[in-house]
Short mmCIF file of N, CA and C and ligand atoms in Angstrom, two decimals:
data_model
loop_
_atom_site.label_atom_id
_atom_site.label_comp_id
_atom_site.label_asym_id
_atom_site.label_seq_id
_atom_site.Cartn_x
_atom_site.Cartn_y
_atom_site.Cartn_z
N MET A 1 23.90 -89.31 84.88
CA MET A 1 22.65 -88.94 84.61
C MET A 1 22.33 -88.72 84.26
N THR A 2 20.56 -88.21 83.82
CA THR A 2 20.50 -86.32 83.46
C THR A 2 19.03 -86.75 83.97
N VAL A 3 19.60 -85.47 84.74
CA VAL A 3 18.15 -84.30 85.29
C VAL A 3 17.03 -83.48 84.67
N GLU A 4 16.71 -83.69 84.21
CA GLU A 4 14.71 -83.90 84.05
C GLU A 4 14.35 -82.01 84.07
N PRO A 5 14.43 -81.20 83.78
CA PRO A 5 13.99 -79.77 84.98
C PRO A 5 12.44 -80.01 85.17
N SER A 6 12.61 -79.70 86.25
CA SER A 6 11.17 -79.55 87.60
C SER A 6 9.78 -79.19 86.79
N THR A 7 9.23 -79.97 86.76
CA THR A 7 7.42 -79.55 85.62
C THR A 7 6.86 -78.56 87.47
N GLY A 8 7.37 -78.75 88.17
CA GLY A 8 6.52 -77.54 89.06
C GLY A 8 5.78 -79.06 90.33
N ARG A 9 5.53 -80.07 89.74
CA ARG A 9 4.94 -81.02 90.60
C ARG A 9 5.16 -82.25 91.10
N GLY A 10 4.81 -81.66 92.46
CA GLY A 10 4.87 -82.35 93.78
C GLY A 10 5.83 -81.12 94.35
N SER A 11 6.49 -80.11 93.87
CA SER A 11 7.54 -79.42 94.81
C SER A 11 6.33 -78.63 95.52
N ALA A 12 7.55 -77.91 96.48
CA ALA A 12 6.66 -77.10 97.48
C ALA A 12 6.50 -75.85 96.06
N PRO A 13 5.45 -75.33 97.62
CA PRO A 13 4.21 -74.39 96.60
C PRO A 13 5.49 -72.98 95.93
N PRO A 14 5.01 -72.15 95.48
CA PRO A 14 5.24 -71.19 95.02
C PRO A 14 5.34 -70.47 95.92
N ALA A 15 6.48 -69.21 96.35
CA ALA A 15 6.88 -67.89 97.67
C ALA A 15 5.07 -67.46 96.62
N GLU A 16 4.70 -66.20 98.17
CA GLU A 16 3.92 -65.71 97.78
C GLU A 16 3.80 -64.40 97.23
N PHE A 17 3.07 -64.55 96.32
CA PHE A 17 3.31 -62.83 95.45
C PHE A 17 3.18 -61.60 96.23
N ILE A 18 3.46 -60.71 96.03
CA ILE A 18 3.60 -59.59 97.27
C ILE A 18 3.11 -58.16 95.82
N GLY A 19 3.21 -58.47 95.14
CA GLY A 19 2.85 -56.75 94.55
C GLY A 19 3.97 -57.19 92.71
N PRO A 20 3.42 -56.37 92.15
CA PRO A 20 2.67 -54.33 93.31
C PRO A 20 1.38 -54.86 92.83
N SER A 21 0.26 -55.51 93.65
CA SER A 21 -1.01 -55.97 92.97
C SER A 21 -1.61 -54.47 93.84
N ARG A 22 -2.68 -54.13 92.88
CA ARG A 22 -3.26 -53.04 93.37
C ARG A 22 -4.09 -52.98 94.70
N ILE A 23 -4.28 -51.40 95.74
CA ILE A 23 -5.26 -51.90 96.38
C ILE A 23 -6.11 -51.04 96.31
N MET A 24 -7.19 -51.56 97.42
CA MET A 24 -8.64 -50.16 97.40
C MET A 24 -7.82 -49.05 98.25
N THR A 25 -8.56 -47.98 97.77
CA THR A 25 -7.99 -46.95 99.07
C THR A 25 -9.39 -45.65 98.92
N THR A 26 -9.10 -44.52 99.74
CA THR A 26 -9.87 -43.56 99.99
C THR A 26 -8.96 -42.29 100.08
N LEU A 27 -9.14 -41.54 99.63
CA LEU A 27 -8.30 -40.14 100.02
C LEU A 27 -9.04 -39.53 99.78
N ARG A 28 -8.80 -38.51 101.08
CA ARG A 28 -9.67 -37.38 100.97
C ARG A 28 -9.09 -35.90 100.56
N VAL A 29 -9.60 -35.50 100.13
CA VAL A 29 -8.76 -34.28 98.81
C VAL A 29 -9.87 -33.01 98.98
N ASN A 30 -10.02 -32.02 98.66
CA ASN A 30 -10.46 -30.94 99.40
C ASN A 30 -11.93 -30.55 100.01
N GLY A 31 -11.77 -32.00 100.64
CA GLY A 31 -12.55 -32.06 101.73
C GLY A 31 -14.09 -32.97 101.27
N HIS A 32 -13.74 -33.77 100.03
CA HIS A 32 -14.41 -34.93 99.39
C HIS A 32 -13.91 -36.16 99.40
N ASP A 33 -14.45 -36.78 99.75
CA ASP A 33 -12.98 -38.95 99.82
C ASP A 33 -13.40 -38.68 98.29
N HIS A 34 -12.47 -39.61 98.00
CA HIS A 34 -12.84 -40.33 96.83
C HIS A 34 -12.39 -41.53 97.05
N PHE A 35 -12.83 -42.76 96.17
CA PHE A 35 -12.38 -44.02 97.20
C PHE A 35 -11.83 -44.34 95.37
N THR A 36 -10.85 -45.23 95.06
CA THR A 36 -9.77 -45.15 94.39
C THR A 36 -9.24 -46.60 94.94
N VAL A 37 -8.31 -47.06 93.55
CA VAL A 37 -7.43 -48.27 92.90
C VAL A 37 -6.26 -48.70 92.62
N LEU A 38 -5.73 -48.14 93.94
CA LEU A 38 -3.80 -47.87 92.79
C LEU A 38 -3.11 -48.99 93.18
N GLU A 39 -1.90 -48.83 92.56
CA GLU A 39 -0.07 -50.06 92.85
C GLU A 39 0.18 -48.94 94.51
N PRO A 40 1.08 -49.43 95.14
CA PRO A 40 1.72 -48.96 96.17
C PRO A 40 2.24 -48.69 95.95
N ARG A 41 3.12 -48.46 94.40
CA ARG A 41 4.10 -47.35 94.66
C ARG A 41 3.40 -45.69 94.16
N THR A 42 2.13 -46.01 94.00
CA THR A 42 1.79 -44.90 92.98
C THR A 42 2.49 -43.41 93.94
N SER A 43 2.71 -42.43 93.87
CA SER A 43 2.52 -41.29 94.10
C SER A 43 1.08 -40.31 94.27
N LEU A 44 1.28 -39.89 95.34
CA LEU A 44 0.41 -38.49 95.42
C LEU A 44 0.12 -37.79 94.22
N LEU A 45 1.18 -37.14 93.83
CA LEU A 45 1.39 -36.49 91.99
C LEU A 45 0.31 -36.87 91.23
N ASP A 46 0.27 -38.57 90.94
CA ASP A 46 -0.07 -39.05 90.07
C ASP A 46 -1.21 -40.04 90.04
N ALA A 47 -1.97 -40.00 91.60
CA ALA A 47 -3.14 -40.44 92.10
C ALA A 47 -4.03 -39.04 92.10
N LEU A 48 -3.38 -37.85 91.82
CA LEU A 48 -4.13 -36.41 91.76
C LEU A 48 -4.83 -36.54 90.95
N ARG A 49 -3.02 -36.40 89.27
CA ARG A 49 -3.42 -36.13 88.28
C ARG A 49 -4.35 -37.73 86.94
N GLU A 50 -3.63 -38.12 87.49
CA GLU A 50 -4.53 -39.54 86.93
C GLU A 50 -5.54 -40.34 87.75
N HIS A 51 -5.51 -40.25 88.48
CA HIS A 51 -6.97 -40.98 89.25
C HIS A 51 -7.65 -40.44 89.42
N LEU A 52 -7.49 -38.93 89.80
CA LEU A 52 -8.54 -38.03 90.37
C LEU A 52 -9.46 -36.96 89.49
N HIS A 53 -8.36 -37.06 88.21
CA HIS A 53 -8.26 -36.32 87.62
C HIS A 53 -8.27 -34.77 88.15
N LEU A 54 -7.37 -34.59 88.87
CA LEU A 54 -7.00 -32.85 89.41
C LEU A 54 -5.33 -32.49 89.55
N THR A 55 -5.65 -32.04 87.41
CA THR A 55 -4.40 -31.62 87.33
C THR A 55 -3.50 -30.05 87.31
N GLY A 56 -4.59 -29.83 87.95
CA GLY A 56 -3.84 -28.80 89.44
C GLY A 56 -2.58 -28.18 89.62
N THR A 57 -1.86 -29.80 90.00
CA THR A 57 -0.81 -29.75 90.71
C THR A 57 0.08 -29.86 89.91
N LYS A 58 0.50 -29.63 89.70
CA LYS A 58 1.41 -30.14 88.42
C LYS A 58 3.01 -31.14 88.39
N LYS A 59 3.38 -31.90 87.14
CA LYS A 59 4.18 -32.86 87.74
C LYS A 59 5.88 -31.68 86.59
N GLY A 60 6.47 -31.06 87.43
CA GLY A 60 8.48 -30.53 87.02
C GLY A 60 8.87 -31.64 86.98
N CYS A 61 9.58 -31.91 87.87
CA CYS A 61 10.34 -33.23 87.79
C CYS A 61 10.58 -34.60 88.54
N ASP A 62 9.27 -34.13 88.56
CA ASP A 62 9.00 -35.92 89.46
C ASP A 62 10.41 -36.61 90.60
N GLN A 63 11.44 -35.16 90.98
CA GLN A 63 12.13 -35.70 91.60
C GLN A 63 12.48 -34.37 93.18
N GLY A 64 11.42 -34.12 93.59
CA GLY A 64 11.56 -33.20 94.73
C GLY A 64 12.59 -31.82 94.15
N GLY A 65 12.50 -31.91 93.26
CA GLY A 65 13.60 -30.72 92.94
C GLY A 65 13.11 -29.26 92.60
N CYS A 66 11.66 -29.04 92.51
CA CYS A 66 11.75 -27.70 91.42
C CYS A 66 9.62 -27.35 92.56
N GLY A 67 8.87 -28.14 93.15
CA GLY A 67 7.88 -28.00 94.00
C GLY A 67 7.02 -26.99 93.44
N ALA A 68 6.16 -27.62 92.21
CA ALA A 68 5.44 -27.95 90.94
C ALA A 68 4.38 -28.42 91.37
N CYS A 69 4.99 -29.46 92.70
CA CYS A 69 3.21 -30.02 92.50
C CYS A 69 3.24 -30.40 94.23
N THR A 70 3.52 -28.89 94.84
CA THR A 70 3.39 -28.48 96.34
C THR A 70 2.00 -28.70 96.89
N VAL A 71 1.41 -28.94 97.78
CA VAL A 71 -0.20 -29.59 98.22
C VAL A 71 -0.33 -29.52 99.68
N TRP A 72 -0.58 -29.35 99.85
CA TRP A 72 -0.73 -29.38 101.80
C TRP A 72 -1.57 -31.10 102.21
N ILE A 73 -1.24 -31.32 103.02
CA ILE A 73 -1.23 -32.85 103.91
C ILE A 73 -0.98 -32.44 105.31
N ASP A 74 -2.61 -32.31 105.79
CA ASP A 74 -2.98 -31.65 107.20
C ASP A 74 -3.12 -30.47 107.42
N ASN A 75 -2.61 -29.35 106.14
CA ASN A 75 -3.10 -27.66 106.71
C ASN A 75 -1.01 -27.86 106.81
N ARG A 76 -0.14 -28.35 105.92
CA ARG A 76 1.76 -29.37 106.02
C ARG A 76 2.13 -28.96 104.63
N ARG A 77 2.57 -27.97 103.71
CA ARG A 77 2.88 -28.28 102.21
C ARG A 77 3.91 -29.18 102.26
N VAL A 78 3.64 -30.08 101.25
CA VAL A 78 4.31 -31.35 101.79
C VAL A 78 4.12 -30.98 99.45
N LEU A 79 5.53 -32.11 99.53
CA LEU A 79 5.50 -32.49 97.72
C LEU A 79 4.52 -33.20 97.27
N ALA A 80 3.66 -33.76 96.54
CA ALA A 80 2.66 -34.49 96.09
C ALA A 80 3.99 -35.65 95.09
N CYS A 81 4.90 -35.01 94.23
CA CYS A 81 5.81 -36.41 94.06
C CYS A 81 6.91 -37.32 95.07
N LEU A 82 6.81 -36.82 95.93
CA LEU A 82 7.81 -37.26 96.58
C LEU A 82 7.20 -37.58 98.03
N THR A 83 5.43 -38.31 97.39
CA THR A 83 4.55 -38.75 98.63
C THR A 83 3.63 -39.91 98.02
N LEU A 84 3.59 -40.20 98.95
CA LEU A 84 3.42 -42.22 98.24
C LEU A 84 1.47 -41.18 98.70
N ALA A 85 0.54 -41.88 97.70
CA ALA A 85 -0.34 -41.67 98.11
C ALA A 85 -1.01 -42.63 99.01
N LEU A 86 -0.78 -43.59 98.98
CA LEU A 86 -1.56 -45.01 100.94
C LEU A 86 -0.86 -43.54 101.63
N ALA A 87 0.23 -43.74 102.28
CA ALA A 87 0.43 -42.13 102.85
C ALA A 87 -0.32 -41.25 103.35
N ALA A 88 -1.26 -40.46 102.53
CA ALA A 88 -2.14 -39.44 102.51
C ALA A 88 -3.15 -40.40 103.12
N GLU A 89 -3.67 -41.23 102.77
CA GLU A 89 -4.91 -42.40 103.29
C GLU A 89 -5.14 -41.85 104.84
N GLY A 90 -6.43 -41.07 105.12
CA GLY A 90 -6.75 -40.73 106.39
C GLY A 90 -6.80 -39.39 107.36
N ARG A 91 -5.34 -38.68 105.47
CA ARG A 91 -6.31 -37.46 106.19
C ARG A 91 -6.28 -36.51 105.25
N GLU A 92 -5.75 -35.23 105.45
CA GLU A 92 -6.92 -34.16 104.68
C GLU A 92 -6.15 -34.18 103.52
N VAL A 93 -6.52 -33.92 102.78
CA VAL A 93 -5.49 -33.18 101.23
C VAL A 93 -5.56 -32.35 101.10
N THR A 94 -5.26 -31.39 100.07
CA THR A 94 -5.56 -29.30 99.74
C THR A 94 -4.83 -29.65 98.49
N THR A 95 -5.46 -29.21 97.76
CA THR A 95 -4.52 -28.69 96.10
C THR A 95 -4.78 -27.43 95.86
N ILE A 96 -4.44 -26.80 94.93
CA ILE A 96 -4.48 -26.22 94.19
C ILE A 96 -6.42 -25.74 94.36
N GLU A 97 -7.46 -26.60 93.32
CA GLU A 97 -8.85 -26.96 93.27
C GLU A 97 -9.36 -26.90 94.48
N GLY A 98 -8.26 -26.62 96.10
CA GLY A 98 -9.62 -26.40 97.03
C GLY A 98 -9.52 -25.36 97.25
N VAL A 99 -8.66 -24.39 96.86
CA VAL A 99 -8.19 -23.06 97.71
C VAL A 99 -8.41 -21.61 97.94
N ALA A 100 -9.84 -21.31 97.19
CA ALA A 100 -11.10 -21.10 96.85
C ALA A 100 -12.40 -21.10 97.54
N ASP A 101 -12.60 -19.76 98.12
CA ASP A 101 -13.52 -20.07 98.90
C ASP A 101 -15.62 -20.42 97.87
N GLY A 102 -15.61 -20.83 97.21
CA GLY A 102 -16.44 -21.19 95.71
C GLY A 102 -15.55 -19.96 94.77
N ASP A 103 -16.90 -18.98 94.27
CA ASP A 103 -16.33 -18.08 93.29
C ASP A 103 -15.43 -16.87 92.95
N GLU A 104 -15.40 -17.30 95.35
CA GLU A 104 -13.80 -16.44 95.12
C GLU A 104 -12.48 -16.76 95.52
N LEU A 105 -11.36 -15.72 94.43
CA LEU A 105 -10.28 -16.80 95.20
C LEU A 105 -10.03 -16.25 96.89
N HIS A 106 -8.69 -17.31 96.61
CA HIS A 106 -8.02 -16.88 97.79
C HIS A 106 -7.25 -15.29 97.81
N PRO A 107 -7.07 -15.02 98.80
CA PRO A 107 -6.38 -13.49 98.72
C PRO A 107 -4.97 -13.61 98.06
N VAL A 108 -4.34 -14.76 98.41
CA VAL A 108 -2.67 -15.50 97.43
C VAL A 108 -2.91 -15.10 95.96
N GLN A 109 -4.64 -15.91 95.55
CA GLN A 109 -4.32 -15.39 94.11
C GLN A 109 -4.80 -14.98 93.25
N GLN A 110 -5.35 -14.11 94.73
CA GLN A 110 -5.80 -12.57 93.40
C GLN A 110 -4.62 -11.62 93.60
N ALA A 111 -4.10 -12.00 94.89
CA ALA A 111 -2.52 -11.09 94.71
C ALA A 111 -1.37 -11.51 93.37
N PHE A 112 -1.23 -12.67 93.47
CA PHE A 112 -1.15 -13.42 91.51
C PHE A 112 -1.33 -12.33 90.79
N LEU A 113 -2.28 -12.30 89.92
CA LEU A 113 -3.22 -11.90 89.57
C LEU A 113 -2.70 -10.45 89.19
N ALA A 114 -3.35 -9.54 89.99
CA ALA A 114 -2.57 -8.31 90.75
C ALA A 114 -0.69 -7.92 90.33
N ALA A 115 -0.29 -8.66 91.07
CA ALA A 115 1.38 -8.67 90.76
C ALA A 115 1.63 -8.90 89.23
N ASP A 116 1.15 -9.60 88.22
CA ASP A 116 0.88 -10.75 87.54
C ASP A 116 2.11 -11.46 87.88
N GLY A 117 2.40 -12.67 88.86
CA GLY A 117 3.55 -13.23 89.23
C GLY A 117 3.27 -14.48 88.37
N PHE A 118 3.81 -14.62 87.10
CA PHE A 118 3.91 -15.78 86.49
C PHE A 118 3.46 -14.86 85.01
N GLN A 119 4.55 -16.22 84.59
CA GLN A 119 4.51 -16.04 83.11
C GLN A 119 3.94 -17.04 82.49
N CYS A 120 4.63 -18.45 82.47
CA CYS A 120 4.41 -19.46 81.74
C CYS A 120 3.19 -19.71 82.49
N GLY A 121 3.20 -19.08 83.33
CA GLY A 121 1.67 -20.07 84.53
C GLY A 121 2.07 -21.86 85.40
N TYR A 122 3.42 -22.26 84.44
CA TYR A 122 3.16 -23.77 84.83
C TYR A 122 3.93 -24.30 86.97
N CYS A 123 5.09 -23.18 87.44
CA CYS A 123 5.20 -23.37 88.39
C CYS A 123 3.97 -22.43 89.54
N THR A 124 3.03 -21.79 88.78
CA THR A 124 2.11 -21.16 89.32
C THR A 124 1.40 -22.28 90.85
N PRO A 125 0.62 -23.29 89.96
CA PRO A 125 -0.06 -23.40 91.52
C PRO A 125 0.72 -24.31 92.38
N GLY A 126 2.00 -24.38 92.14
CA GLY A 126 2.85 -24.95 93.16
C GLY A 126 3.61 -23.63 94.15
N GLN A 127 3.89 -22.65 93.64
CA GLN A 127 3.70 -21.87 94.12
C GLN A 127 2.79 -20.73 95.12
N ILE A 128 2.24 -20.86 94.48
CA ILE A 128 0.48 -20.52 95.65
C ILE A 128 0.24 -21.19 97.09
N MET A 129 0.20 -22.48 96.84
CA MET A 129 0.20 -23.16 98.02
C MET A 129 1.29 -22.95 98.71
N SER A 130 2.73 -22.96 98.30
CA SER A 130 3.63 -22.30 99.18
C SER A 130 3.47 -21.34 99.55
N ALA A 131 3.17 -19.95 99.01
CA ALA A 131 3.16 -19.09 99.49
C ALA A 131 2.24 -18.56 101.09
N ILE A 132 1.05 -19.50 100.55
CA ILE A 132 -0.09 -19.84 101.04
C ILE A 132 0.23 -19.84 102.52
N LYS A 133 0.83 -20.97 102.85
CA LYS A 133 1.71 -21.30 104.06
C LYS A 133 2.58 -21.10 104.22
N CYS A 134 3.40 -20.60 103.07
CA CYS A 134 4.46 -19.10 104.25
C CYS A 134 4.34 -18.31 105.10
N VAL A 135 2.72 -17.63 104.33
CA VAL A 135 2.64 -16.20 105.09
C VAL A 135 2.14 -17.34 106.61
N GLU A 136 1.55 -18.07 106.46
CA GLU A 136 0.86 -18.96 107.63
C GLU A 136 2.24 -19.00 108.73
N GLU A 137 2.98 -19.49 108.40
CA GLU A 137 3.46 -19.46 109.09
C GLU A 137 5.12 -18.91 109.70
N GLY A 138 4.65 -17.55 109.38
CA GLY A 138 5.28 -16.57 108.90
C GLY A 138 6.83 -15.90 109.05
N HIS A 139 6.35 -16.52 107.93
CA HIS A 139 8.08 -16.49 107.14
C HIS A 139 8.06 -15.64 105.97
N ALA A 140 7.25 -14.09 106.19
CA ALA A 140 6.86 -13.56 104.78
C ALA A 140 7.26 -11.65 105.05
N GLY A 141 7.77 -12.32 106.29
CA GLY A 141 8.74 -10.97 106.40
C GLY A 141 8.98 -9.78 105.68
N SER A 142 10.09 -10.46 105.30
CA SER A 142 10.25 -9.35 104.19
C SER A 142 10.40 -10.02 102.57
N GLU A 143 11.01 -9.25 101.35
CA GLU A 143 11.23 -10.52 100.67
C GLU A 143 12.39 -11.01 100.54
N SER A 144 13.48 -11.34 101.17
CA SER A 144 14.96 -11.33 101.28
C SER A 144 14.13 -12.76 101.94
N GLU A 145 13.44 -13.14 102.87
CA GLU A 145 12.36 -13.62 104.27
C GLU A 145 12.01 -15.06 102.90
N ILE A 146 11.19 -14.22 102.23
CA ILE A 146 9.82 -14.81 101.02
C ILE A 146 10.73 -15.72 99.87
N ALA A 147 11.49 -15.12 99.99
CA ALA A 147 12.98 -15.66 99.03
C ALA A 147 13.40 -17.38 99.73
N GLU A 148 14.28 -17.09 100.56
CA GLU A 148 14.76 -18.73 101.18
C GLU A 148 13.69 -19.49 101.66
N TRP A 149 12.44 -18.82 101.80
CA TRP A 149 11.48 -19.79 102.58
C TRP A 149 11.07 -20.21 101.35
N MET A 150 10.79 -19.81 100.39
CA MET A 150 10.18 -20.11 99.43
C MET A 150 10.66 -21.05 98.01
N SER A 151 12.22 -21.14 98.58
CA SER A 151 12.90 -21.50 97.64
C SER A 151 13.08 -23.10 97.49
N GLY A 152 12.09 -24.07 97.47
CA GLY A 152 12.03 -24.99 97.12
C GLY A 152 11.48 -24.69 95.68
N ASN A 153 10.66 -23.61 95.47
CA ASN A 153 9.65 -23.32 94.42
C ASN A 153 10.22 -23.11 93.06
N ILE A 154 11.19 -23.61 92.15
CA ILE A 154 11.63 -22.95 90.79
C ILE A 154 10.40 -22.61 90.16
N CYS A 155 10.65 -21.51 89.58
CA CYS A 155 10.13 -20.83 88.03
C CYS A 155 11.76 -21.07 87.27
N ARG A 156 10.93 -21.54 86.26
CA ARG A 156 11.69 -21.70 85.36
C ARG A 156 11.77 -20.67 83.91
N CYS A 157 10.63 -19.66 84.46
CA CYS A 157 10.49 -18.21 84.10
C CYS A 157 11.51 -17.27 84.21
N ALA A 158 11.53 -17.79 85.75
CA ALA A 158 12.44 -16.84 87.41
C ALA A 158 11.60 -15.05 86.39
N ALA A 159 10.80 -15.74 86.63
CA ALA A 159 9.24 -14.64 87.45
C ALA A 159 9.21 -14.27 89.03
N TYR A 160 10.79 -14.40 89.54
CA TYR A 160 10.92 -14.65 90.90
C TYR A 160 10.37 -12.52 91.66
N GLN A 161 10.91 -11.41 90.95
CA GLN A 161 10.20 -10.37 91.25
C GLN A 161 8.69 -10.01 92.06
N ASN A 162 7.95 -10.48 90.48
CA ASN A 162 6.56 -10.77 90.11
C ASN A 162 6.12 -12.05 91.78
N ILE A 163 7.02 -12.71 92.30
CA ILE A 163 6.42 -13.50 92.77
C ILE A 163 6.44 -12.72 94.17
N ARG A 164 7.24 -12.71 94.05
CA ARG A 164 7.72 -11.92 95.80
C ARG A 164 6.58 -10.93 96.27
N GLU A 165 6.78 -9.88 95.48
CA GLU A 165 5.24 -9.06 95.30
C GLU A 165 4.22 -9.12 95.69
N ALA A 166 3.81 -10.54 95.09
CA ALA A 166 2.48 -11.71 95.04
C ALA A 166 2.82 -11.66 96.39
N VAL A 167 4.05 -12.42 96.18
CA VAL A 167 3.33 -13.20 98.15
C VAL A 167 3.52 -12.04 99.38
N CYS A 168 3.73 -11.32 99.32
CA CYS A 168 3.71 -9.55 99.55
C CYS A 168 2.33 -8.91 99.48
N GLY A 169 2.14 -8.91 98.79
CA GLY A 169 0.99 -8.56 98.82
C GLY A 169 -0.67 -9.48 99.09
N GLY A 170 -0.41 -10.54 99.05
CA GLY A 170 -1.00 -11.66 99.59
C GLY A 170 -0.93 -11.57 101.22
N ARG A 171 0.13 -11.91 100.90
CA ARG A 171 0.22 -11.31 103.22
C ARG A 171 -0.68 -10.27 103.84
N ASP A 172 -0.43 -9.15 102.95
CA ASP A 172 -1.35 -7.90 103.39
C ASP A 172 -2.31 -8.11 103.23
N ALA A 173 -3.16 -8.84 102.47
CA ALA A 173 -4.76 -8.95 101.85
C ALA A 173 -5.15 -10.62 102.96
N MET A 174 -4.45 -11.27 103.20
CA MET A 174 -5.06 -12.22 104.73
C MET A 174 -5.34 -11.17 106.04
N ALA A 175 -3.40 -10.26 106.26
CA ALA A 175 -4.24 -9.85 106.87
C ALA A 175 -5.24 -9.09 107.43
N ARG A 176 -5.10 -8.26 106.37
CA ARG A 176 -6.87 -7.18 106.54
C ARG A 176 -7.86 -8.70 106.68
N LYS A 177 -8.08 -8.85 105.92
CA LYS A 177 -9.58 -9.92 105.80
C LYS A 177 -9.03 -10.58 107.18
N ASP A 178 -7.58 -10.67 107.74
CA ASP A 178 -8.60 -11.17 109.29
C ASP A 178 -8.42 -9.90 110.26
N GLY A 179 -8.64 -8.95 109.85
CA GLY A 179 -8.89 -7.77 110.29
C GLY A 179 -7.49 -7.33 111.26
N GLU A 180 -6.49 -7.86 111.01
CA GLU A 180 -5.14 -7.34 111.62
C GLU A 180 -4.34 -6.16 110.75
N LEU A 181 -4.72 -5.72 109.68
CA LEU A 181 -4.77 -4.58 109.66
C LEU A 181 -5.49 -3.88 108.99
N PRO A 182 -6.24 -2.61 108.45
CA PRO A 182 -6.85 -2.05 107.84
C PRO A 182 -7.02 -1.52 106.70
S1 FES B 201 7.63 -32.59 90.64
FE1 FES B 201 7.89 -32.94 92.36
S2 FES B 201 9.19 -31.51 92.69
FE2 FES B 201 9.11 -31.26 90.83
S1 FES B 202 5.66 -19.32 85.44
FE1 FES B 202 6.78 -19.91 84.52
S2 FES B 202 7.42 -21.78 85.56
FE2 FES B 202 7.53 -19.70 86.34
#
């Protein structure tokens, strides 16, 4: 007996289609709400760069190994390439575009300029986002401590000495701003 292939007519309905349908979401970045439509698999890094056009956050390895994509979520440093954009919904995201106070650079940004803390500059946004938190966390007491607590931020130009000097300068400038140093 010959069995004809099923045409689907009269058979069970197809299983429910579950993705990757795009989802409407709102991301709060640098104090502003951004409405966007994303595939659920979209990383926060791709959402920032490709959807919100905030390209200051850099894509180095896209697998958690370089720190170029460091941003803050609710004031804590995270790797945007390892974070799903949808996981940031309802939370406060800060990128390098959001750390200056209007035209006034953040003290750590100024310190990177003063110490020449970069060469190609590709890692610099991530270095600065990490450095500010390194200081605020109280992990910038010495160059060796800075090296340890910023070890996730790789610089392929190997500008580490200048980066550590910049973090020290930024630490002292932040303390002066807060009135903790003369
Ligand atoms: S791009 Fe995220 S850690 Fe390298
Ligand atoms: S300055 Fe070039 S990668 Fe760090």
